[in-house]
Amino acid sequence: MRQAIILISLLFTSAIAVAQPSADLLGELERVMNVEDIVPAQIEINGTTQGFAIYGRYAFSMHDKGQCVIIDLKQKRFVNTFIIEENTGHCNNASFGVERYSKQSPFPLFYVTECRGERACYVNDISLEGAKMVQKIFYDGEDITGPADWAVDRRHKLIYLYCTVGNARTLKWFTLPRLADSDARGEVHLKAEDAIGSVALGNITIPQGSHVHRKRVYLPAGIPPRPTSMHVTDLKSGEEILLMDLSHTGLEPEGVATRRGWLYLSFHTPRDARGNIIYRFRIKR
């Protein structure tokens, strides 16, 4: 009997040890702002909230069909909004790269997912006053189905393709193309054989944005009134190390970004283009 109790105790302790890292990964959900509260009434916002990226103190919130709203996160104030010409897709994801278009460019290149039928990534030279598209990246492989999402890993100079292969959500990665790699039309066409790695992510229902940070990928999913969540997956193994339920928010999770030890998550308010609620979590490790 004593041996059985000891065995059960050891098993229970082991289970806690396995579960604990996931529980300690992120802190509590903390509301940052509703962007609607800081946008002047005369400013028109069109298209649902989609991709979200941060560089320095500035957050760039993309909307369906190309409107970009810029926020000063430090002062929690509205900065500007404009349409990025030729970014006519769903603009489902956004991230910053490494290369700058010119010495005068205040920010690195800005990558926006088309996410309709082209499986394209719009690459833009962006400032606080406006932006222009300077490159277009395509995936031409026939191994994936449906739309695809693009995310840049600045630290390792990689670009990730979040897609569906067979019935499984999959992440493929490629060396981040440079502007000099563009053809005469300003395009880069990646093929299946160009991938330098891939990992199966399993069954993720209604995928939204994607963000790579260190050795993990953060993947919000779902649309209200159906369940919404965020999957946190180990890049090397494809193992899901955390599944966070977001259904209690009643909102649609969209873009993800990191800044100074915080993970920011941007939500779309159903049927309200102006309503863009931003939350954040402290990244514990």
GROMACS .gro file of C-alpha atoms in nm, residues 95 139 213:
model
    3
   95SER     CA    1   0.526   4.207  -3.950
  139TYR     CA    2   0.439   3.086  -5.296
  213HIS     CA    3   0.910   3.488  -3.124
   0.00000   0.00000   0.00000
